[in-house]
Coordinates of C-alpha atoms and ligand atoms in Angstrom, one line a residue:
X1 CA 168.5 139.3 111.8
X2 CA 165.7 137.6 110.3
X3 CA 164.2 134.5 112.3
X4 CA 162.1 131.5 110.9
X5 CA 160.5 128.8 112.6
X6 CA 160.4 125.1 110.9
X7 CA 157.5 122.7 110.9
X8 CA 156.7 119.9 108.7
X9 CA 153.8 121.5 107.7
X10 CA 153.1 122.0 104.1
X11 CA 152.0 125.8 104.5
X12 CA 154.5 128.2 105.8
X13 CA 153.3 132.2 106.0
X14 CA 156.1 135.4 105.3
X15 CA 155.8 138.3 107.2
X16 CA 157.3 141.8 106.2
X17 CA 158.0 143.6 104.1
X18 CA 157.1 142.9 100.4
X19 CA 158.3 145.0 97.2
X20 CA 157.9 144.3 93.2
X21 CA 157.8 145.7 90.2
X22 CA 154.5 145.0 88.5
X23 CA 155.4 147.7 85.6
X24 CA 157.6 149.1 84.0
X25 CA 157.2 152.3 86.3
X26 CA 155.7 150.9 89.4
X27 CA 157.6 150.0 92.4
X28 CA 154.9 148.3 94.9
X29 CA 156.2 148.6 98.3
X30 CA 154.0 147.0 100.9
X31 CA 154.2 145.2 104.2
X32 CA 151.6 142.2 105.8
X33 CA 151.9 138.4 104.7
X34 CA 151.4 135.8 102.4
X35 CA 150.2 131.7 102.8
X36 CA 152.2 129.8 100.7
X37 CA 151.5 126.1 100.5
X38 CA 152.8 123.2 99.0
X39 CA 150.3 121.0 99.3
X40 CA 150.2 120.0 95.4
X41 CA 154.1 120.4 95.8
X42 CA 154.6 123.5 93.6
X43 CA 154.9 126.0 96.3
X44 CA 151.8 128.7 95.6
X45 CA 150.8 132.4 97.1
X46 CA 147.5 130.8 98.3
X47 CA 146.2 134.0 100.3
X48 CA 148.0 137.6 101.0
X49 CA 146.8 140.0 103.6
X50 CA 148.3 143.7 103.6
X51 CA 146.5 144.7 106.5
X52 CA 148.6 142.5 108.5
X53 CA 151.3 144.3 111.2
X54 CA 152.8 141.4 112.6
X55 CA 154.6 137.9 112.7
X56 CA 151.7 137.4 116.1
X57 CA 149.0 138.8 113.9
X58 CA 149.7 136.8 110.5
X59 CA 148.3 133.1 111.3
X60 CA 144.8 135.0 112.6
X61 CA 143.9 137.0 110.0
X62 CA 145.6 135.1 106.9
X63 CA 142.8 132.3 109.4
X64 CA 145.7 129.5 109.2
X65 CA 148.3 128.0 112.0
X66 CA 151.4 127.8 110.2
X67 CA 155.3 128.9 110.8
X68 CA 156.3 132.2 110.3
X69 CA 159.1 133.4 108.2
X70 CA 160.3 137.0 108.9
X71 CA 162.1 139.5 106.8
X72 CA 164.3 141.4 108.2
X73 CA 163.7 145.3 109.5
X74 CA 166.7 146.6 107.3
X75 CA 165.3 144.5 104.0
X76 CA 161.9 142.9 102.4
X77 CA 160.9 139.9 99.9
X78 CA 161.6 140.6 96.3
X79 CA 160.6 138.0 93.4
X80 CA 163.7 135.7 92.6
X81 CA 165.1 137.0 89.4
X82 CA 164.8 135.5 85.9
X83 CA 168.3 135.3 83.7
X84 CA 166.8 134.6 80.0
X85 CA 170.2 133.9 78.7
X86 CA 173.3 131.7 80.7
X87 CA 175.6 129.5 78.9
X88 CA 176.1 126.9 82.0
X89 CA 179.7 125.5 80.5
X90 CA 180.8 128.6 80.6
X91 CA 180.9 130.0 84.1
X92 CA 184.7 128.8 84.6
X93 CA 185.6 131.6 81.7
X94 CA 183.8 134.5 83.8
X95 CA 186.3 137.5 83.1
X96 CA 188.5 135.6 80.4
X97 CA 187.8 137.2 77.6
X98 CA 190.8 139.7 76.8
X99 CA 190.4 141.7 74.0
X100 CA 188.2 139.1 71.6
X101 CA 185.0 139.5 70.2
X102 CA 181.9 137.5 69.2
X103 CA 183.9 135.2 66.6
X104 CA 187.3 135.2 67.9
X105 CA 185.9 134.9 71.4
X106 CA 183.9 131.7 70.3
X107 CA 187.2 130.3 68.5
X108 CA 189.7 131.1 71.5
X109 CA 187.4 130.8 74.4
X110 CA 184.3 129.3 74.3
X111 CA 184.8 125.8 72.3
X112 CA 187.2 124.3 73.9
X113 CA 185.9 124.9 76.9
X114 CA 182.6 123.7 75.9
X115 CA 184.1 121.0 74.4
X116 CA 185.7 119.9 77.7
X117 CA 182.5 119.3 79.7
X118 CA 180.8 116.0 79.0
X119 CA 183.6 115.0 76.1
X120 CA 187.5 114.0 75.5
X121 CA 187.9 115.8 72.1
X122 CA 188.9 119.3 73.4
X123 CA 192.1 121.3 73.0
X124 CA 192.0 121.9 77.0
X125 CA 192.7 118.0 76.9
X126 CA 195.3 118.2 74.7
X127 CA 198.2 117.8 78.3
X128 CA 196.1 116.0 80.7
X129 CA 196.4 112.1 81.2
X130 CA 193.3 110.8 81.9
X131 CA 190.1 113.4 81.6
X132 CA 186.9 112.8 83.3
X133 CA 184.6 114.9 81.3
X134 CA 181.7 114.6 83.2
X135 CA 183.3 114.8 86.7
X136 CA 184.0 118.2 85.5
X137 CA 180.8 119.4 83.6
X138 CA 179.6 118.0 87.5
X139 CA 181.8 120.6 89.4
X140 CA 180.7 123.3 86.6
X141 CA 177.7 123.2 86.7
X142 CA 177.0 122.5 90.3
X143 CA 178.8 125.6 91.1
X144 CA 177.0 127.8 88.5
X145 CA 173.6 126.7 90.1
X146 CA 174.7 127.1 93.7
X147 CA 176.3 130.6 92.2
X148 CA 172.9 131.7 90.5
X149 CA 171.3 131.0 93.2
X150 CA 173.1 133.0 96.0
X151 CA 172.0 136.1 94.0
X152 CA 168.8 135.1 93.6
X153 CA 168.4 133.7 90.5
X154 CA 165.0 131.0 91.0
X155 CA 164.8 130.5 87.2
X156 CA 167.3 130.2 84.3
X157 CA 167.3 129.6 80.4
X158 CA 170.8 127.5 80.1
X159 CA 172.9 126.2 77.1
X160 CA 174.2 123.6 78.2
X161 CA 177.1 121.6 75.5
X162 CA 176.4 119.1 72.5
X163 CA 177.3 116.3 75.1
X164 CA 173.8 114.7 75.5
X165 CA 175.3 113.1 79.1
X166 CA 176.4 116.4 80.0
X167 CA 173.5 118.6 79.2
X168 CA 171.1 115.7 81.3
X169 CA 173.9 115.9 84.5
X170 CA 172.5 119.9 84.1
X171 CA 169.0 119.1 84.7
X172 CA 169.5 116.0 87.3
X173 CA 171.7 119.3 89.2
X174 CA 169.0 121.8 88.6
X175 CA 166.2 119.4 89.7
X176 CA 168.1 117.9 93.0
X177 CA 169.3 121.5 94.2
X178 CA 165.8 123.1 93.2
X179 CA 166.2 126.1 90.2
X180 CA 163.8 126.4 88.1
X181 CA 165.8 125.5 84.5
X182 CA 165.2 125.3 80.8
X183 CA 167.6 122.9 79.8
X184 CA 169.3 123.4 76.5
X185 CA 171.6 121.1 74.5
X186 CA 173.3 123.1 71.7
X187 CA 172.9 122.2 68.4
X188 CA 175.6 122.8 65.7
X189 CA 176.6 121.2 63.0
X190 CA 177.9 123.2 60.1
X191 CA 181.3 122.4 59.0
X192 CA 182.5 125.8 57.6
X193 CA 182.0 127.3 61.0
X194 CA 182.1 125.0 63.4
X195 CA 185.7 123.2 64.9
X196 CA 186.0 119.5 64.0
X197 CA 186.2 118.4 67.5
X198 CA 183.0 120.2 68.6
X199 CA 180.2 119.8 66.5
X200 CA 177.4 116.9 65.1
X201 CA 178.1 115.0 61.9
X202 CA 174.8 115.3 60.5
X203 CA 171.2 117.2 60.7
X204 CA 170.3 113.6 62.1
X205 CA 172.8 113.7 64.9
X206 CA 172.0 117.0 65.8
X207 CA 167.9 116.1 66.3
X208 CA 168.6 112.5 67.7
X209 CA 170.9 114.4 70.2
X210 CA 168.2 117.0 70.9
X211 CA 165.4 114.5 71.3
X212 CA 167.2 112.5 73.7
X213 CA 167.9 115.3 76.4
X214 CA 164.3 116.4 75.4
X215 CA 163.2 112.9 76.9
X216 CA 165.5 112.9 79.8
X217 CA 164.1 116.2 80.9
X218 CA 161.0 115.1 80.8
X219 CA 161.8 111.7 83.3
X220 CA 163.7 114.4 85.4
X221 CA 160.6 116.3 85.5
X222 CA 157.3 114.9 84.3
X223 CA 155.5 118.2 85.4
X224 CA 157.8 120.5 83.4
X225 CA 157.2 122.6 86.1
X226 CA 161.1 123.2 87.8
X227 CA 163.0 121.9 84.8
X228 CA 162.1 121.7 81.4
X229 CA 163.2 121.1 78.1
X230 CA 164.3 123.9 75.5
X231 CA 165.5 123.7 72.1
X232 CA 168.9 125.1 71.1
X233 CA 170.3 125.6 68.1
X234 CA 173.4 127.8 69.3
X235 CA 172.8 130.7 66.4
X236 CA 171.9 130.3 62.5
X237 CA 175.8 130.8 61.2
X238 CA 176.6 127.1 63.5
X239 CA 173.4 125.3 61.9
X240 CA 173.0 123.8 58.8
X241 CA 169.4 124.6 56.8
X242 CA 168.4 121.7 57.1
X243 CA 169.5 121.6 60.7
X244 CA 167.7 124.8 61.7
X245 CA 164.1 123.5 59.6
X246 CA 164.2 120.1 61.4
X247 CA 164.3 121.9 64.7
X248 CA 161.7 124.1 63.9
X249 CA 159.5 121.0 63.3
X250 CA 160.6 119.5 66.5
X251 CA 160.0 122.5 68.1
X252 CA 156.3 123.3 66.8
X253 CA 155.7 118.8 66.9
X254 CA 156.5 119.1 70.7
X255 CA 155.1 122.3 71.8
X256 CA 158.4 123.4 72.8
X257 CA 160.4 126.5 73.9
X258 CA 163.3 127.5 71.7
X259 CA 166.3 129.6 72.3
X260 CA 168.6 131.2 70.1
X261 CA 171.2 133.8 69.4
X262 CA 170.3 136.6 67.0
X263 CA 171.9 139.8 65.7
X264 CA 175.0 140.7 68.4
X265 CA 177.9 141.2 66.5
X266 CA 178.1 143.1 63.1
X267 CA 180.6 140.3 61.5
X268 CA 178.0 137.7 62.7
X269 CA 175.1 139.4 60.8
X270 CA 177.8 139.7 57.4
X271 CA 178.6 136.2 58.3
X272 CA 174.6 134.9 58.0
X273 CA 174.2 137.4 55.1
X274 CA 176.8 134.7 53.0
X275 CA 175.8 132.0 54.7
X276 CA 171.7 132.0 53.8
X277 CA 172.2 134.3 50.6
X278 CA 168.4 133.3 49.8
X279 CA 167.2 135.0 53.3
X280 CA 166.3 138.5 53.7
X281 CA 167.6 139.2 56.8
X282 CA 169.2 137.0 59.9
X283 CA 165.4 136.9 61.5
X284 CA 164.3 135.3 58.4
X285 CA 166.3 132.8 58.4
X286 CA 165.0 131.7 61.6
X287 CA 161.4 132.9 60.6
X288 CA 161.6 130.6 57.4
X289 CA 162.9 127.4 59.7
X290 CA 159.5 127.9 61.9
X291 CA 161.6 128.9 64.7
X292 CA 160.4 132.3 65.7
X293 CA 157.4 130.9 68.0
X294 CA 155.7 133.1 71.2
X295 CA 157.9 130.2 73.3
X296 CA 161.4 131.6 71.3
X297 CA 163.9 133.2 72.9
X298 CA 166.2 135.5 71.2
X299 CA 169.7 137.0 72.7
X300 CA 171.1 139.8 72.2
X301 CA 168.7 141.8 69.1
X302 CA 171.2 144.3 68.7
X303 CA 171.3 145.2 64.8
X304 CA 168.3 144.3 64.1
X305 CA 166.3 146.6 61.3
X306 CA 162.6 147.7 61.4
X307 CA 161.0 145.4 59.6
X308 CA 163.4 142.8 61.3
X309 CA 161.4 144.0 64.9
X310 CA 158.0 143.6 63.6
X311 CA 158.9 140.0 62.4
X312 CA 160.1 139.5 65.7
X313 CA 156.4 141.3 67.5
X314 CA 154.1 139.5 64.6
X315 CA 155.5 136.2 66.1
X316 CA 155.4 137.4 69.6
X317 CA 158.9 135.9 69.6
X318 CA 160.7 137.0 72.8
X319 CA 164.4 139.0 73.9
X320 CA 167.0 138.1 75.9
X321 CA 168.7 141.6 76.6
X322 CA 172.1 140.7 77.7
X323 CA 174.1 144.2 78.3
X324 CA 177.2 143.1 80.4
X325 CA 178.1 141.0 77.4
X326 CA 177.5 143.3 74.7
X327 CA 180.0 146.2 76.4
X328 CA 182.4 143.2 77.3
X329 CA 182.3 141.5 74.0
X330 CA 182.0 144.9 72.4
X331 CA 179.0 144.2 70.2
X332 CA 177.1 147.2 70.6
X333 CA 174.2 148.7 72.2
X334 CA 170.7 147.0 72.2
X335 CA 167.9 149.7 71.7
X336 CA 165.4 148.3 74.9
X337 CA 163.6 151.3 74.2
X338 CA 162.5 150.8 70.6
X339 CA 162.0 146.8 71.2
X340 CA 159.4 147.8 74.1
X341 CA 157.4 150.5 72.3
X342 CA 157.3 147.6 69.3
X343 CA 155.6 145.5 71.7
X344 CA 158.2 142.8 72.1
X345 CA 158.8 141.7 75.4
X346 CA 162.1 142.0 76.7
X347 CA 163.9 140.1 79.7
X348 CA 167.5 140.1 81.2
X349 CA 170.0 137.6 80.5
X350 CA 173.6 137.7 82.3
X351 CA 174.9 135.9 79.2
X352 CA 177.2 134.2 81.4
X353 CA 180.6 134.1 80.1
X354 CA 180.0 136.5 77.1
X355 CA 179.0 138.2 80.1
X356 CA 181.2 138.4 83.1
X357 CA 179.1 138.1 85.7
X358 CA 176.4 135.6 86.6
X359 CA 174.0 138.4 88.8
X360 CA 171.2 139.8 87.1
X361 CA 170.8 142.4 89.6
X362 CA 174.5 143.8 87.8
X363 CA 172.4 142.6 84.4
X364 CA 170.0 145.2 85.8
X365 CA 172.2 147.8 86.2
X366 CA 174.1 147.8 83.0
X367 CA 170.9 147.3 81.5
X368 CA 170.6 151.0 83.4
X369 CA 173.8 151.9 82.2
X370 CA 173.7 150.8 78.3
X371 CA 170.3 152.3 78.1
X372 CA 172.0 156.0 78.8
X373 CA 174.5 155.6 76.4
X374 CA 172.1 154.6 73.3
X375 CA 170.1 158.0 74.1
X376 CA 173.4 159.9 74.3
X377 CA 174.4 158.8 70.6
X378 CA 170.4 159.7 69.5
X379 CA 171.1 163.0 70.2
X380 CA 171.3 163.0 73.6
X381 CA 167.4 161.7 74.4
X382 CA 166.5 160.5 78.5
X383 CA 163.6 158.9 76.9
X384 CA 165.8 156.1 76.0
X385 CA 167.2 155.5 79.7
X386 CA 166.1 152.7 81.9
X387 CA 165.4 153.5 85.1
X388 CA 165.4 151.8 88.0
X389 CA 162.3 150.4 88.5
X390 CA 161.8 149.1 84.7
X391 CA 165.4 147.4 84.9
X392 CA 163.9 145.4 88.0
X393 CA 160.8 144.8 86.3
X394 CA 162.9 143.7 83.3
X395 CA 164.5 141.0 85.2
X396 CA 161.5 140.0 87.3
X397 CA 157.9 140.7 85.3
X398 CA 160.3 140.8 81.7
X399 CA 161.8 137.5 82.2
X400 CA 158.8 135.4 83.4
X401 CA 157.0 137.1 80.1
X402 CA 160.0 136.1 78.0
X403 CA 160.8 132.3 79.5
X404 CA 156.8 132.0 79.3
X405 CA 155.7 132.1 82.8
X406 CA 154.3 135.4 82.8
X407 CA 150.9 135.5 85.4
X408 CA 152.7 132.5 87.3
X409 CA 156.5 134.7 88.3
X410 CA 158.0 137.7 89.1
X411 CA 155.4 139.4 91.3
X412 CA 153.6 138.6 94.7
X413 CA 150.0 137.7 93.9
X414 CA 147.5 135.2 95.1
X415 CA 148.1 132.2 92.8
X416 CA 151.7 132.8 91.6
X417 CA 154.3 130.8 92.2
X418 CA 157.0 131.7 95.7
X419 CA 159.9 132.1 93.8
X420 CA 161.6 134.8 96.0
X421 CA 164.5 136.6 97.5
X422 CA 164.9 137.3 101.2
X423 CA 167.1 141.4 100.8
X424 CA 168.8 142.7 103.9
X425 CA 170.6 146.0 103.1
X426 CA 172.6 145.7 107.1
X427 CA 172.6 147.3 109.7
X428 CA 172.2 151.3 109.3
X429 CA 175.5 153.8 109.1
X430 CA 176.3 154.7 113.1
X431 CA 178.3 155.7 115.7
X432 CA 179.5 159.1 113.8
X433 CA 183.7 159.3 112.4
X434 CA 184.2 156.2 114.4
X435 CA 182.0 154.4 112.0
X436 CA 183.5 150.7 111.0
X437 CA 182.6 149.2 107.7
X438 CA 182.0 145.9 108.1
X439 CA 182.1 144.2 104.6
X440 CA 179.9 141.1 106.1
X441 CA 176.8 143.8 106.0
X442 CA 176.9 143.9 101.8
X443 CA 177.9 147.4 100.3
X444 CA 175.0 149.2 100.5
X445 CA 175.3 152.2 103.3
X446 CA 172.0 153.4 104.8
X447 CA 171.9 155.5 107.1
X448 CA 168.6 155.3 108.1
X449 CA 166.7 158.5 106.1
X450 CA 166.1 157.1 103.0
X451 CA 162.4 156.2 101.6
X452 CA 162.3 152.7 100.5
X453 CA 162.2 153.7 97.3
X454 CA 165.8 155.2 97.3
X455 CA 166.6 151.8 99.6
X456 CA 166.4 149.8 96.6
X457 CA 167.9 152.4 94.1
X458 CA 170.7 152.2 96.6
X459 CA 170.2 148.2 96.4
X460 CA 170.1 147.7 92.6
X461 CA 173.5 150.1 92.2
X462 CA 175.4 148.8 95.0
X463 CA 174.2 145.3 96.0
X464 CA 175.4 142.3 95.6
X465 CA 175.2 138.0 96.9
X466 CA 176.0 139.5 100.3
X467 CA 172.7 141.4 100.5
X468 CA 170.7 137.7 99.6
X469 CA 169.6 136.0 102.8
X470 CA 167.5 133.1 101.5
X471 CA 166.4 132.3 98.2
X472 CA 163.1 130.4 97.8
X473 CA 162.1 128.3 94.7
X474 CA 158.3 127.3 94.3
X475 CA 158.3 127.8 98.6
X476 CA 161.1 125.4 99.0
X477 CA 164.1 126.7 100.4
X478 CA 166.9 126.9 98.1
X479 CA 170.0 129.0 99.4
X480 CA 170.4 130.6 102.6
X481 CA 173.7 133.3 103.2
X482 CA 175.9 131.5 105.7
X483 CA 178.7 134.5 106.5
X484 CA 176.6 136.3 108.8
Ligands
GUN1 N1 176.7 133.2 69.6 C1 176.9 131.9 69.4 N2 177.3 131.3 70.5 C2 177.4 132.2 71.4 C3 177.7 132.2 72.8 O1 178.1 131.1 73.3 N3 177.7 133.4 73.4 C4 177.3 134.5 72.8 N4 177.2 135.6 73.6 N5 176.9 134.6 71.6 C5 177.0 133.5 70.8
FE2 FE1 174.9 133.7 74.6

C-alpha cells in the first residue's frame, strides 16, 4: 500500500498526505513533503514544502537527494500521540477491574501486582516456587512499549513500581526500542495507607530510591531527550509530609518534571481531607510541598473546586484527563471544558489499567464521549462537548503542552521533532451486496465520498492498531503493522 525506499542516509523526505490539529478547532489537512534529518540524531522537520505533488517531485523542490517515504492514498501522516498518564506495571490488569473503585481497586488490584514486578514481597507470590521479579517486570513492560507503540503512542509519562531495578529495566526498554518516556518510580511511604509489603520505610528511602532512578535515567539518556526522568509520588494520601516536601525540593533542586494523582475519587478527596487536616484543600497539599510546578502533571482533576483550578493555572501546573478510567473506575466526570476556559492545559492520558485500554485514540474518544455527558447534567449545554478535532488536539498539541514539549511535538512544522503515525483507513467499500469485509483493512468503512474531514471523524470513532502502519519516533522507525 504504502512504499519506502531505505538508504543509509541521515535525511529521509515523506510524501503525502499530512493532517494535524494545531487548535482546538482546526483540523489542517494538507498534502506535499517534509526533510527530516538526523544528522544531530534527534530526527527534525528540517524543511516542508506544500506545493509538492509527488514522491518524483519531492527531492527537487524540498533541493535534497534523499529516500522517499510514501503515505498511502487511503490515509496520511498524523503526529504520534502523547498519553500524559500510563501506569507501565499495570498493563497485565487491562480489563480486571470488576466492580472496584479507586481504593478498593488499589487494595485488590493494583498492589500486588505492582508489587510483583521488580520484587518477591507480593501476594501474587504467595504459590509460586521461585519468582524472577524482574524477568517479569521485563516481559511487562516490553509488551506495554511494543503495545503503545502499535497505536501510535511516540511519547508516554509512565509510573513505573517502588523497585528502583525495575523502574531503570523501563527506561533501558524505552530507550533500546525508541519511545519517547518520562520515567517514574513511585514513591509511597505512609503506613496507614499503604500495604506492608509495598511501600518505603522512611522519607529517606523514598528520596534515596527516587535519586537513584533519577541518575540511571540520566546514563540511559544524557540528552534527556527520548527518556527522561520524572518524579513520582503516587498521590498525597500514599506520601508522608515529609515525604511529599522532600520531593518537592528534589523536584525544584533538579529542574525536574513531576507527576501526580489529584482529585478522582470522592473517598480519596475525604481521605486527604483527614489525612492533611492543616491543608485547605487536596491541591494545597501539594501546593504547600512545592509540588505544583509548570513541569507537574496532574491526573484525573475531577472534583476539584474554583479556587482549587486557579491554584492549579497560577502555577501553570498541568492535567492529565484520563476519561476511560474515570467511567471504568466510576469516579466521575472531569469538566475539560471549565479546566480550558481557566487556562490550564489539558492532555490525554489512557490511565492504563485504571483505564482499560492503552490507545489514546479510544482516550480521544471517550474524552468525546464524557465530555457530552457533563453538559447533559448542566442542563443539557453542547458547549461542554468535545468535538472531534479538540479531542485530537488534546492528545497531540494537549499532551506535548502538558509533558512540556509544547513547540517541539504534536504538529508538523519546520523544526519540530518527527514523532509521527503512518494512518491507512483500507481499501474503499466495493463491489456492491457482494461486498466482503476483510477485518485485515481496520474497521473504518469508506466508501470513497467522504471529505477528509469526515475520513478522520470516521477514524477517531472507529479506528484502531490495525489502521497504524508505521510509527516514527524522532525520524527513527519505531513500529511497522506486519498483518497486511
Ligand atoms: N491513585 C493512586 N494510585 C493510582 C493508580 O495507580 N491509578 C489511578 N487511576 N489512581 C491512583
Ligand atoms: Fe493513574
Amino acid at each position: 500500500m504504502a512504499s519506502s525506499s531505505s538508504s543509509s542516509s541521515s535525511s529521509t523526505i515523506f510524501f503525502g498526505r499530512f493532517i494535524d490539529a494545531p487548535s482546538a478547532n482546526d483540523l489542517r489537512i494538507r498534502t506535499g513533503a517534509v526533510l527530516v534529518s538526523r544528522k544531530d540524531g534527534s530526527g527534525v522537520i528540517e524543511k516542508a514544502d506544500w506545493t509538492v505533488n509527488g514522491p518524483n517531485d519531492a527531492a527537487s523542490k524540498l533541493g535534497v537527494e534523499a529516500p522517499v517515504v510514501t503515505a498511502g492514498e487511503d490515509g496520511f501522516f498524523f503526529p504520534g500521540f502523547i498519553d500524559t498518564h500510563i501506569h507501565a506495571p499495570q498493563y497485565p490488569n487491562c480489563g480486571i477491574f470488576g466492580k472496584s473503585t479507586l481504593l478498593d481497586w488499589l487494595e485488590t488490584y493494583t498492589f500486588p501486582l505492582e508489587s510483583s514486578l521488580g520484587t518477591s514481597a507480593s501476594p501474587m507470590w504467595a504459590n509460586a516456587s521461585s519468582p524472577d521479579p524482574l524477568a517479569r517486570a521485563k516481559t511487562v513492560y516490553s509488551r506495554v512499549i511494543a503495545r503503545t507503540l502499535s497505536h501510535g503512542t511516540t511519547t508516554a509519562s509512565y509510573f513505573a513500581t517502588l523497585s528502583v531495578p525495575a523502574t531503570n529495566l523501563l527506561a533501558d526498554l524505552a530507550f533500546k526500542k525508541g519511545q519517547r518516556a518520562y520515567v517514574g518510580r513511585v514513591c509511597m511511604d505512609l503506613a496507614e495507607t499503604c500495604p506492608h509489603y509495598y511501600r518505603d520505610e522512611s522519607t529517606e528511602e523514598s528520596v534515596a530510591n527516587a535519586r537513584a532512578s533519577i541518575e540511571h535515567c540520566r546514563a540511559v539518556d544524557p540528552t534527556g531527550e527520548l527518556v527522561a526522568p520524572i518524579i513520582t509520588p503516587r498521590f498525597a494520601p500514599s506520601c508522608m509530609t515529609s515525604t511529599l516536601s522532600a520531593l518537592g525540593d528534589l523536584a525544584r533542586e533538579q529542574d525536574l518534571r513531576v507527576q501526580t494523582h489529584i482529585s478522582e475519587n470522592v473517598n480519596e478527596v475525604a481521605l486527604v481531607k483527614s489525612l492533611f487536616p492543616e491543608r485547605n484543600s487536596y491541591t494545597d497539599v501539594y501546593d504547600h510541598s512545592r509540588l505544583l510546578t509548570p513541569r507537574t502533571i496532574l491526573a484525573h482533576a475531577i472534583h476539584l473546586s474554583s479556587e482549587e483550578m486557579d491554584t492549579i493555572r497560577a502555577r501553570q501546573a498541568k492535567v492529565s484527563h484520563c476519561p476511560a478510567s474515570n467511567s471504568a473506575l466510576g469516579s466521575g466526570f472531569c469538566p475539560v471544558r471549565d479546566l480550558l476556559d481557566r487556562g490550564i492545559d489539558v492532555g490525554l492520558g489512557t490511565d492504563v489499567s485504571g483505564g482499560y485500554h492503552p490507545s489514546i485514540l479510544d482516550a480521544a474518544r471517550q474524552a468525546c464521549l464524557v465530555s457530552r455527558h457533563v453538559g447533559f447534567v448542566r442542563g443539557g449545554d453542547s458547549r461542554y462537548n468535545v468535538g472531534v478535532t479538540e479531542a485530537l488536539w488534546l492528545g497531540t498539541v494537549g499532551g506535548a503542552k502538558v509533558v512540556g514539549m509544547e513547540g517541539r511535538l504534536g504538529t508538523f512544522e519546520e523544526g519540530m521533532l518527527w514523532d509521527a503515525q503512518e494512518i491507512s483507513l483500507g481499501r474503499d467499500v466495493a463491489g456492491g451486496e457482494d461486498a466482503d469485509v476483510d477485518v485485515r483493512d481496520g474497521g473504518v468503512d469508506v466508501f470513497g465520498w467522504e471529505t477528509w474531514e469526515d475520513r478522520v471523524a470516521k477514524w477517531l470513532w472507529s479506528g484502531d492498531d490495525r489502521n497504524v502502519v508505521r510509527v516514527w519516533v524522532g525520524g527513527r522507525l519505531v513500529h511497522e503493522l506486519k498483518s497486511r
